[in-house]
DNA sequence: CTTTATATCGAACGCTCGTTATGTTAAAAA
DNA sequence: TTTTTAACATAACGAGCGTTCGATATAAAG
């Protein structure tokens, strides 16, 4: 046994790069093999199938995302402050791992039923983290609207759209962008007299 | 000449249905031919290529969307009211044509450079409509934040995410959902004392 | 009726895809 | 040293893909 996990990790990284830039379906196993300078059959030796590689990519990202979100909501903070921490954490994970995030959002439709169910379970878990926090805000009379799921979906839309336009080399830093987005979510667009 | 535009329209409709449910790449020209009960070569007679069909789908949707948005912002209304009309119009088009919207958002990456440029032009036009309205709001001192493009991107995220979760057969009507989303965008999540 | 243009078809071409069967190297285990 | 096992390679299979070619049917135009 030479260095088995080393090459396996590099394979996941290369697949992430290619899947995110060309799309899962448009990326052939031969593309990945060429980028790794190895043969196709070797990839099958490691992952068994093309979908096995996709699942490895998704499982890695899911773990990172859920760990960070759970950590954020476990902090002992004022309701609004903790919600802001949840938002900024989510934005930071998605913003620093745009490739994994893109695959997670777009290519889960290409999974087999079992893989799709795993992906859905992660999405449900993220949703339940948000619903818990929204309930907490509502308990303190801080929520303007009680349609919690719609609020959550709106937030996911903003966060997940973020990756389509944010470029690290742009004029705003990631921190500035994240603050602006959190304010947008919490306060809305229109200027208010008490803000 | 029998009824040329009739079959051509049906072909665009069938392609829309299949492209949106399975994705552009996962839909073969043979799939579409089978759904239309015609042969593959007949599709090529009409559209010349698979991409030709995709472009026909996108051009149709782009025209509808831009027409409606332009009509909304041409109304003579108070700034906030006109912005709310723009939002609700956009949400209504996307919500009543979820299939076209999905293809428009996801499959423009599969176009050739020329087709991609056409699609980008439409996206730029939509953005400029929003920027104009945001400038108008700002001129009246109504905007909380002056990062206009970020505001616009946040809005697009919410609107385009809408199609991933909204189901007409759900408990809320489209109108109720649209109102809730407009309020979210304009007022934010947190209850304010002057609201 | 003849010409012409459109609508439709059947069959194939060349290519790429995911996958597998079989073999070889090389390093760790015994 | 022998055995075993993981890491790699070569070569192919069968299927599906987008596309094209050549022919036919059909209806409008002359």
XYZ file of N, CA and C in Angstrom, chain A residues 5-24 26-39 43 46-47 50 52-58 60 97 99-100 103 107:
153
model
N -4.879 7.177 0.643
C -5.824 8.266 0.844
C -5.391 9.522 0.114
N -4.099 9.670 -0.114
C -3.592 10.866 -0.761
C -4.171 11.012 -2.165
N -4.025 9.966 -2.965
C -4.537 10.023 -4.323
C -6.061 10.090 -4.364
N -6.687 9.457 -3.400
C -8.145 9.476 -3.363
C -8.653 10.896 -3.119
N -8.006 11.599 -2.213
C -8.388 12.989 -1.953
C -8.151 13.859 -3.180
N -7.032 13.634 -3.845
C -6.730 14.431 -5.033
C -7.775 14.176 -6.118
N -8.244 12.936 -6.163
C -9.267 12.568 -7.143
C -10.578 13.303 -6.856
N -10.944 13.365 -5.589
C -12.164 14.096 -5.222
C -12.005 15.572 -5.561
N -10.822 16.115 -5.299
C -10.592 17.534 -5.598
C -10.672 17.797 -7.094
N -10.081 16.915 -7.880
C -10.120 17.090 -9.337
C -11.539 16.951 -9.869
N -12.265 15.976 -9.345
C -13.654 15.807 -9.773
C -14.482 17.023 -9.405
N -14.266 17.565 -8.222
C -14.972 18.778 -7.801
C -14.736 19.899 -8.794
N -13.482 20.085 -9.147
C -13.115 21.145 -10.090
C -13.846 20.970 -11.423
N -13.807 19.749 -11.954
C -14.385 19.524 -13.281
C -15.911 19.521 -13.241
N -16.489 18.854 -12.247
C -17.948 18.823 -12.139
C -18.509 20.242 -12.031
N -17.826 21.095 -11.271
C -18.380 22.439 -11.058
C -18.209 23.312 -12.288
N -17.116 23.114 -13.025
C -16.903 24.012 -14.156
C -17.667 23.578 -15.403
N -17.785 22.280 -15.630
C -18.462 21.821 -16.846
C -19.825 21.210 -16.566
N -20.106 20.929 -15.304
C -21.328 20.201 -14.965
C -21.044 18.713 -14.867
N -21.787 18.030 -14.027
C -21.559 16.601 -13.799
C -21.723 15.791 -15.075
N -21.681 16.714 -18.201
C -20.780 17.057 -19.304
C -19.340 16.666 -19.001
N -19.093 16.216 -17.779
C -17.752 15.760 -17.423
C -17.693 14.247 -17.560
N -16.800 13.752 -18.388
C -16.679 12.302 -18.543
C -15.624 11.762 -17.587
N -15.768 10.487 -17.282
C -14.759 9.845 -16.437
C -13.388 9.956 -17.098
N -13.386 9.955 -18.417
C -12.117 10.101 -19.135
C -11.504 11.486 -18.930
N -12.361 12.509 -18.828
C -11.853 13.854 -18.529
C -11.096 13.862 -17.203
N -11.723 13.254 -16.197
C -11.113 13.249 -14.866
C -9.814 12.453 -14.880
N -9.844 11.311 -15.556
C -8.639 10.495 -15.635
C -7.505 11.270 -16.296
N -7.828 11.992 -17.372
C -6.799 12.765 -18.069
C -6.239 13.853 -17.155
N -7.128 14.538 -16.430
C -6.668 15.608 -15.530
C -5.789 15.057 -14.412
N -6.025 13.807 -14.026
C -5.229 13.186 -12.965
C -4.029 12.443 -13.540
N -3.935 12.381 -14.863
C -2.876 11.624 -15.532
C -2.886 10.159 -15.074
N -4.074 9.603 -15.039
C -4.186 8.175 -14.721
C -5.239 7.557 -15.633
N -5.400 6.271 -15.540
C -6.342 5.612 -16.437
C -7.732 5.550 -15.820
N -9.864 4.899 -11.632
C -10.927 5.636 -10.945
C -12.006 4.671 -10.478
N -11.128 2.964 -7.339
C -11.332 3.750 -6.123
C -12.811 3.967 -5.800
N -13.616 4.293 -6.785
C -14.967 4.769 -6.505
C -16.089 3.912 -7.086
N -19.093 6.423 -11.655
C -19.028 7.877 -11.750
C -19.843 8.502 -10.621
N -20.320 7.266 -7.752
C -19.568 7.133 -6.507
C -18.681 8.342 -6.261
N -18.086 8.843 -7.326
C -17.250 10.038 -7.209
C -18.097 11.249 -6.826
N -19.242 11.386 -7.494
C -20.128 12.513 -7.172
C -20.551 12.465 -5.712
N -20.886 11.272 -5.238
C -21.324 11.149 -3.851
C -20.207 11.472 -2.880
N -18.991 11.109 -3.242
C -17.860 11.459 -2.378
C -17.722 12.969 -2.277
N -17.886 13.643 -3.409
C -17.810 15.110 -3.410
C -18.907 15.689 -2.519
N -20.127 15.197 -2.695
C -21.269 15.758 -1.967
C -21.187 15.464 -0.470
N -18.562 15.048 1.318
C -17.536 15.896 1.922
C -18.081 17.291 2.205
N -16.367 27.873 -0.632
C -16.374 26.600 -1.366
C -17.415 26.668 -2.473
N -17.388 25.867 -5.560
C -17.491 24.728 -6.469
C -18.342 23.609 -5.871
N -18.028 23.238 -4.625
C -18.823 22.197 -3.981
C -20.285 22.628 -3.873
N -22.164 22.188 -7.172
C -22.483 20.785 -7.432
C -23.625 20.329 -6.530
N -26.460 19.373 -9.152
C -26.303 18.030 -9.681
C -26.904 16.940 -8.815
